[in-house]
Short mmCIF file of N, CA and C and ligand atoms in Angstrom, two decimals:
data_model
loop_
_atom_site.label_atom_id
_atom_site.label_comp_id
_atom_site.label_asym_id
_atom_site.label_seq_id
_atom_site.Cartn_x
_atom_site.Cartn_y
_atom_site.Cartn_z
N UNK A 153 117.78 91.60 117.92
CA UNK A 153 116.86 90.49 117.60
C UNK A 153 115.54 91.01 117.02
N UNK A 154 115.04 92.23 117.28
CA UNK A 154 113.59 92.40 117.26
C UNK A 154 113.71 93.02 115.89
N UNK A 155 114.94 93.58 115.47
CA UNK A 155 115.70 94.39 114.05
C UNK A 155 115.04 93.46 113.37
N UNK A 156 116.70 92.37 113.70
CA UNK A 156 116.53 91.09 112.60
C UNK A 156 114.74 90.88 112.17
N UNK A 157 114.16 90.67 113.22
CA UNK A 157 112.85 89.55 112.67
C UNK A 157 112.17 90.83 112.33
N UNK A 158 112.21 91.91 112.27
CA UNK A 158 111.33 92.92 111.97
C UNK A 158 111.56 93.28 109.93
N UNK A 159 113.68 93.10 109.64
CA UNK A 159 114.28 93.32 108.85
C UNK A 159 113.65 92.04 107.69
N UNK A 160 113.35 91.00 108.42
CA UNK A 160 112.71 89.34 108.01
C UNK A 160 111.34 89.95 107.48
N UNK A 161 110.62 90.45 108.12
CA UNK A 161 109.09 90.15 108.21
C UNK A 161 108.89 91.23 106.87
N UNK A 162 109.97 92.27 106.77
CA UNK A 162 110.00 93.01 105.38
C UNK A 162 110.18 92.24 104.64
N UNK A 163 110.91 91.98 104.98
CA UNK A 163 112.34 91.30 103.26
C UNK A 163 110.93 89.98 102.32
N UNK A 164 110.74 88.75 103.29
CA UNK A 164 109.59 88.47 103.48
C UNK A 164 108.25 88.81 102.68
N UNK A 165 108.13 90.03 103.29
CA UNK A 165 106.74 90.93 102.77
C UNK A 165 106.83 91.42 101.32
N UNK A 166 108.59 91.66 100.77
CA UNK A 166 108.43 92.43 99.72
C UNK A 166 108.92 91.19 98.81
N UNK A 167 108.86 90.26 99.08
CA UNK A 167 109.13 88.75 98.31
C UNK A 167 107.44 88.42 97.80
N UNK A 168 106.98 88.68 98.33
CA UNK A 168 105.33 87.95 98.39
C UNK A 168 104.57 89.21 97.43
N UNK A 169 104.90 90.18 97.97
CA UNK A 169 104.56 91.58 97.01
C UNK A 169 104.81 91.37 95.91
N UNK A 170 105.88 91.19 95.76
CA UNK A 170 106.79 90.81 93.82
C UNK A 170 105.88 89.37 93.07
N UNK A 171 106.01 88.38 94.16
CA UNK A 171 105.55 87.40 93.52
C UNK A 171 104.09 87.76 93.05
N UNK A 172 103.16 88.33 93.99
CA UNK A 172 101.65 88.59 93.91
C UNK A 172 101.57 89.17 92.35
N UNK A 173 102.31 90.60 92.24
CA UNK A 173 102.02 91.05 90.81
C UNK A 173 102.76 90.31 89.61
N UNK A 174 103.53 89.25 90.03
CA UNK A 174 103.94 88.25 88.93
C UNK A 174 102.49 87.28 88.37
N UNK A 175 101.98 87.19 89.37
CA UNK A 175 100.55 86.24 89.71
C UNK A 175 99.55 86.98 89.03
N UNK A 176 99.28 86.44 87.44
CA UNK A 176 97.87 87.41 86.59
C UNK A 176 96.74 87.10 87.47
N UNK A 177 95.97 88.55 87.44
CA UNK A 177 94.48 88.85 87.96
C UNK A 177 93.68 88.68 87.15
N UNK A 178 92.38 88.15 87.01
CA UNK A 178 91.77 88.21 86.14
C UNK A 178 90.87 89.28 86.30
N UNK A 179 90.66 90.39 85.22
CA UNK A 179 90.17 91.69 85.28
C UNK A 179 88.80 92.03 84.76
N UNK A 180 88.15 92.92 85.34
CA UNK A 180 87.17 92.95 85.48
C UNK A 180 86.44 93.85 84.04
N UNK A 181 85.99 93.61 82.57
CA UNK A 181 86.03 94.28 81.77
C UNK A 181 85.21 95.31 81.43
N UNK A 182 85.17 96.41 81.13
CA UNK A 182 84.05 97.25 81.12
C UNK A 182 84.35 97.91 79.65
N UNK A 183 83.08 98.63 78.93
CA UNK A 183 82.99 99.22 77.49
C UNK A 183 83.79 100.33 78.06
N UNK A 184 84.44 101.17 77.12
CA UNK A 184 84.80 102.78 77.25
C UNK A 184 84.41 103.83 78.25
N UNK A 185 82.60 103.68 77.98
CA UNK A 185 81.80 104.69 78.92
C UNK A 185 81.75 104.19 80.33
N UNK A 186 81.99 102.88 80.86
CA UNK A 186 81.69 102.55 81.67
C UNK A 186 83.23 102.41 82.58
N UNK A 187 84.44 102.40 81.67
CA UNK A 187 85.77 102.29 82.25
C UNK A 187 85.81 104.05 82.83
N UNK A 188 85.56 104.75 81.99
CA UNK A 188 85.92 106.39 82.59
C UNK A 188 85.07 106.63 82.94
N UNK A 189 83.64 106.18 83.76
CA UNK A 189 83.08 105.98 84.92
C UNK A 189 83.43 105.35 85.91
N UNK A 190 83.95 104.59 85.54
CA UNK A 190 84.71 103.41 87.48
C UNK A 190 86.04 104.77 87.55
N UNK A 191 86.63 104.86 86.32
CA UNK A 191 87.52 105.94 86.34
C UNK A 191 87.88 107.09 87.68
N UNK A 192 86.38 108.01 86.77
CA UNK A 192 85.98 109.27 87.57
C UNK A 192 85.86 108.64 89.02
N UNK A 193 85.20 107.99 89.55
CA UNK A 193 84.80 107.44 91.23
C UNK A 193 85.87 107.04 91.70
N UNK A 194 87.09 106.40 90.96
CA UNK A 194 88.25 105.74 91.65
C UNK A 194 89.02 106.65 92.01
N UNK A 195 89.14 107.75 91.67
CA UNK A 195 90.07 108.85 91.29
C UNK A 195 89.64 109.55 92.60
N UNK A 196 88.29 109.09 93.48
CA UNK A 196 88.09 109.89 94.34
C UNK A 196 89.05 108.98 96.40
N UNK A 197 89.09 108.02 95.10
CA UNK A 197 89.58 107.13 96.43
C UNK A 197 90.93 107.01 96.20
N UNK A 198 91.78 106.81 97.49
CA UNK A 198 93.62 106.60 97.98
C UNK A 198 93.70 105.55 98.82
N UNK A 199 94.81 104.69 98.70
CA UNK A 199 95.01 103.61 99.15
C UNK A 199 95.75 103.46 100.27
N UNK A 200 95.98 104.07 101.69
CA UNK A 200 97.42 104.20 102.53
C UNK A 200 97.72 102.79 102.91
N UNK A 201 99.07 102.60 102.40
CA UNK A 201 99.02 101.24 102.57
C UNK A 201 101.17 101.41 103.13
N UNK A 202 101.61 99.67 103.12
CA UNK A 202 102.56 99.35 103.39
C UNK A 202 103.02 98.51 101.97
N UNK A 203 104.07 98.59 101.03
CA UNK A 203 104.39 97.74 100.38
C UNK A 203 103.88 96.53 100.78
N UNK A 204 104.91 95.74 101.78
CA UNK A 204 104.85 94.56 102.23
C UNK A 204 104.34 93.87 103.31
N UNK A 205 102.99 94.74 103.59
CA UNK A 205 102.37 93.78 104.86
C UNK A 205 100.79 93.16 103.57
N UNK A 206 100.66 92.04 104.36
CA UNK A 206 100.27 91.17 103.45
C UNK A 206 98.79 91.45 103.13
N UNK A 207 98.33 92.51 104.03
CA UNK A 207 96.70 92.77 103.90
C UNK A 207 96.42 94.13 103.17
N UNK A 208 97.81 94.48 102.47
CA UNK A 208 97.85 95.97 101.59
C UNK A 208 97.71 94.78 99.89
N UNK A 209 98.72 94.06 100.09
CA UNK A 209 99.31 92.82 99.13
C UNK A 209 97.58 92.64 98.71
N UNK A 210 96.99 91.73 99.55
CA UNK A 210 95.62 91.55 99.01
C UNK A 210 94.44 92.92 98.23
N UNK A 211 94.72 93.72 99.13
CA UNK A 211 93.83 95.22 98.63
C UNK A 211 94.13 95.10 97.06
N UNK A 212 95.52 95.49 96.85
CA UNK A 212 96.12 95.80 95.84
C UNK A 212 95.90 94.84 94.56
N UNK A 213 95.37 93.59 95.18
CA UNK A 213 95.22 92.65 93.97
C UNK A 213 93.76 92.64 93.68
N UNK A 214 92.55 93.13 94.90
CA UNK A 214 91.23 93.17 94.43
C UNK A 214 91.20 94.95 93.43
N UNK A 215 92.35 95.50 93.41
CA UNK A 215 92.13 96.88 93.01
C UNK A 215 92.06 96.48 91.45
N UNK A 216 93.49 95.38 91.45
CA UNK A 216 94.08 95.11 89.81
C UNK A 216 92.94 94.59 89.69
N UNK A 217 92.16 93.40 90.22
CA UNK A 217 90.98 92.34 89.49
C UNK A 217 89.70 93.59 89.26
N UNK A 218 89.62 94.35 89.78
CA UNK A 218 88.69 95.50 89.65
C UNK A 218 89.24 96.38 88.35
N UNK A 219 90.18 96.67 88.16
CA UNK A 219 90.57 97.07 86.62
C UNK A 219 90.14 98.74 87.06
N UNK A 220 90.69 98.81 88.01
CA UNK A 220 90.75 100.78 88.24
C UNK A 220 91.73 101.13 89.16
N UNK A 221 92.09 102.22 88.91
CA UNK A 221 93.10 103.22 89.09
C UNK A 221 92.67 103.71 90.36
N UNK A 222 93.61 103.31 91.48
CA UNK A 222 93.77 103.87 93.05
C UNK A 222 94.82 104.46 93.62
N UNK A 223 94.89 105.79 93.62
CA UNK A 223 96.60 105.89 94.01
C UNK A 223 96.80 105.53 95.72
N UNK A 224 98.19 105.25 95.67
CA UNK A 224 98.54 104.67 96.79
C UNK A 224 99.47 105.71 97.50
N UNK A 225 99.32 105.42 98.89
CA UNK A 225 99.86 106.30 99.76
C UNK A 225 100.89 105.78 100.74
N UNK A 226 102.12 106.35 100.62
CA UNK A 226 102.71 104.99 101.55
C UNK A 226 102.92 105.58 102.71
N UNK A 227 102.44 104.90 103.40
CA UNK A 227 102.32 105.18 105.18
C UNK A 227 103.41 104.55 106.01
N UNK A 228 104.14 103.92 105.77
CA UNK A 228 105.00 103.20 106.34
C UNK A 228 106.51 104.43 106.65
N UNK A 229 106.71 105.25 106.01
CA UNK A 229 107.70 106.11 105.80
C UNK A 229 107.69 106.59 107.13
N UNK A 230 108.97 106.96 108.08
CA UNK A 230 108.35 107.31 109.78
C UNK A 230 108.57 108.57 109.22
N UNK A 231 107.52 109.24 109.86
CA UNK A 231 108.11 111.05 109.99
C UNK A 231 107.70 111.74 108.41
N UNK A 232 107.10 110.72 107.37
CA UNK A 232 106.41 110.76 106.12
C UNK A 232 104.99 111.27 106.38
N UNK A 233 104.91 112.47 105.40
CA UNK A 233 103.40 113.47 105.14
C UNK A 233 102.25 111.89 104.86
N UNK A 234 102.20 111.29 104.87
CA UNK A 234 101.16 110.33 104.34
C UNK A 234 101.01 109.24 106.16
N UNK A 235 101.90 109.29 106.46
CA UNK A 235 101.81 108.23 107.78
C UNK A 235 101.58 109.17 108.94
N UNK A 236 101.70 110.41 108.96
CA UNK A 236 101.44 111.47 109.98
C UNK A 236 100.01 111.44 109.28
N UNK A 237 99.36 112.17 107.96
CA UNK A 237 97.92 112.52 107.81
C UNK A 237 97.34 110.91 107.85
N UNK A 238 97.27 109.54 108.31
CA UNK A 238 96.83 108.67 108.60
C UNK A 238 96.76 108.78 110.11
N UNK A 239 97.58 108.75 110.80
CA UNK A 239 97.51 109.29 112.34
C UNK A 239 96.83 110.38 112.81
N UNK A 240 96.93 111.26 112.05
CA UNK A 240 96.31 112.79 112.65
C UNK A 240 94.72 112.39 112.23
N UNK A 241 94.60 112.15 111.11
CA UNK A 241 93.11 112.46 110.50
C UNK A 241 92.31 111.08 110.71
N UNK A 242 92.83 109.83 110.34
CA UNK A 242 92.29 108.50 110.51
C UNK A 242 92.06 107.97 112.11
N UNK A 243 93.58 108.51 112.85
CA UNK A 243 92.80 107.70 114.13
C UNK A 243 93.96 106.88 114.29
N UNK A 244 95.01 106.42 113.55
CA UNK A 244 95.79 105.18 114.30
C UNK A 244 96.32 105.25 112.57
N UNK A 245 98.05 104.37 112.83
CA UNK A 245 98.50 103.83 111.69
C UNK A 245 98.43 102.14 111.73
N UNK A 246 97.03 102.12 110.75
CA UNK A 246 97.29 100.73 110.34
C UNK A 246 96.60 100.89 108.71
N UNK A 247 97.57 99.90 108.51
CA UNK A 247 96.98 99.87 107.02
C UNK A 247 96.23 98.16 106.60
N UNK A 248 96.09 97.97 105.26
CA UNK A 248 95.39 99.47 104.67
C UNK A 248 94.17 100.15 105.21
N UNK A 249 94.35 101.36 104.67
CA UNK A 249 93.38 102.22 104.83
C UNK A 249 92.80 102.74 103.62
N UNK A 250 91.26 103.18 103.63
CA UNK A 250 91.04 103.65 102.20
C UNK A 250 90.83 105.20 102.41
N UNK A 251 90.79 105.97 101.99
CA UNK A 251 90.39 107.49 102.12
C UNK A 251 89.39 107.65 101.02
N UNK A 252 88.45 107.98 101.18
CA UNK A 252 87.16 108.33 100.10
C UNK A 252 87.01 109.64 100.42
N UNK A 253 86.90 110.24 99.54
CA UNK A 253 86.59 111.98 99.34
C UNK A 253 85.79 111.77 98.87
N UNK A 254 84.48 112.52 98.92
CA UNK A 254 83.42 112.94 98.25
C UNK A 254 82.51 114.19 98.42
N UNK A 255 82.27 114.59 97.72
CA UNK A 255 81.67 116.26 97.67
C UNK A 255 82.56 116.95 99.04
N UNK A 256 83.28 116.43 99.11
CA UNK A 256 84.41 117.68 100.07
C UNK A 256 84.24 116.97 101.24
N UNK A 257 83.71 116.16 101.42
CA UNK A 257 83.65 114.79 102.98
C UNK A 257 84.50 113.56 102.78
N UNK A 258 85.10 113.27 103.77
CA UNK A 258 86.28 112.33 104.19
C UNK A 258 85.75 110.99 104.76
N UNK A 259 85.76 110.19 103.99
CA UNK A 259 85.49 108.32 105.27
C UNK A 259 86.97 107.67 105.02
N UNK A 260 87.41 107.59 106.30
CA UNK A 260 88.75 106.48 106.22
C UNK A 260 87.97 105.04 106.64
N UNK A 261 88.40 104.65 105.97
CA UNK A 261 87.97 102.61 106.03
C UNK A 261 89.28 101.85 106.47
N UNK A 262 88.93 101.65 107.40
CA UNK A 262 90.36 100.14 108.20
C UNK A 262 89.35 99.53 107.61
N UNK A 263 90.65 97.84 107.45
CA UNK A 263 89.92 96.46 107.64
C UNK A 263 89.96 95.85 105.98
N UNK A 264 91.09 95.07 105.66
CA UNK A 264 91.26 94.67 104.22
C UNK A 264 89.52 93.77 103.86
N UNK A 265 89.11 93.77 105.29
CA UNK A 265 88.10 92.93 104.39
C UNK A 265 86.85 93.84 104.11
N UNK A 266 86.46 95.17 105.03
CA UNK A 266 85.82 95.80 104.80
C UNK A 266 85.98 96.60 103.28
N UNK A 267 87.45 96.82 103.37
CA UNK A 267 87.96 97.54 101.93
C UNK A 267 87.31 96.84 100.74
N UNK A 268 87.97 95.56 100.32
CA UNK A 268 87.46 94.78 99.83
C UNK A 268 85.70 94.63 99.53
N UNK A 269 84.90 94.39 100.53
CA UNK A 269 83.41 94.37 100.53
C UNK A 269 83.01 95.66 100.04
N UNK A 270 83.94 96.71 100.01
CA UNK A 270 83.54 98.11 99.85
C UNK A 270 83.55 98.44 98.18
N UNK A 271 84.69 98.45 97.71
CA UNK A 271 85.53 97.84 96.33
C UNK A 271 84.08 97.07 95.30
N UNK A 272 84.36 96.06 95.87
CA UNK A 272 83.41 95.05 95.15
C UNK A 272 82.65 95.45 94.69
N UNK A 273 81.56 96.48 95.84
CA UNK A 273 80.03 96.76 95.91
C UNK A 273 80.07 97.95 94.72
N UNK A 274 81.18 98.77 94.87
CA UNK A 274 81.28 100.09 94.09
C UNK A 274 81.57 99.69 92.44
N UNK A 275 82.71 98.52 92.57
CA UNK A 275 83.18 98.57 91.32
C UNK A 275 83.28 96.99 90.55
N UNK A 276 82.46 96.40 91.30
CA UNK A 276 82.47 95.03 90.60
C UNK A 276 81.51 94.99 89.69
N1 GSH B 272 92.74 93.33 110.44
C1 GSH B 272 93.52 94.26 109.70
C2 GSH B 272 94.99 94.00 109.98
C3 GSH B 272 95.89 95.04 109.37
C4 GSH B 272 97.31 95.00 109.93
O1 GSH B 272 97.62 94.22 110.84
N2 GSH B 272 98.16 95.84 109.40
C5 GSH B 272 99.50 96.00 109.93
C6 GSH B 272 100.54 95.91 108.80
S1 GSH B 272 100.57 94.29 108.05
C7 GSH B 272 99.64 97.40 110.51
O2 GSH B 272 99.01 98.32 110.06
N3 GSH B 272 100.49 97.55 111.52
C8 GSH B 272 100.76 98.83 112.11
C9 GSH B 272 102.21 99.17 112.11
O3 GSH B 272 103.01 98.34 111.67
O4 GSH B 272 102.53 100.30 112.51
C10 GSH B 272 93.17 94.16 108.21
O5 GSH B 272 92.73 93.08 107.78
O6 GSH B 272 93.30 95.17 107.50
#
């Protein structure tokens, strides 16, 4: 039983995922100099997330309306290099999570809405 509704709450999750990037963002436009500037800064941030839980789903759509490049980390994998360094280094697996590197220092960010407020401030 706990399979089934667990096998649901995917199946579910990756229905809403598909539909979301069917769903146009409206994007955020920047000149040349100013795109390979959000560029360079985005490039410093990773996304650990879950395909289909619904508060990665949202991240992922303020990333597209932001119009920059975040690579994503999938944490969901059990016994996966990305869901162990979320546990070991972050503190707990929940996603999303953001990882910011900067000058050789680490901030993990829980909290789609903190992510989000974070996002905005940097790259809106
Ligand atoms: N309040 C959090 C909720 C995040 C959350 O509940 N994430 C779930 C996935 S949808 C999670 O990480 N669960 C841990 C697990 O499944 O191991 C947010 O808004 O980011």
């Amino acid at each position: 039983m706990k399979l089934l509704l667990k096998a649901f709450r995917n199946g579910f999750g990756a229905l809403i995922a598909l539909v979301s990037r069917l769903i146009p963002v409206k994007k955020v436009k920047r000149d040349a100099q100013a795109q390979a500037l959000a560029d360079a800064k985005a490039a410093k941030i990773e996304l650990y997330q879950f395909f289909a839980c619904p508060f990665c789903i949202m991240s992922r759509r303020v990333i597209r309306g932001l119009n920059i490049n975040i690579v994503t980390r999938d944490a969901q994998t059990r016994g996966g290099q990305y869901r162990e360094e979320l546990l070991k280094e972050a503190g707990k697996v929940q996603v999303p999570c953001l990882k910011i590197t900067d000058n050789g220092s680490v901030t993990w960010m829980y909290e789609s809405a903190d992510i989000k407020a974070y996002l905005e401030k940097e790259f809106g």
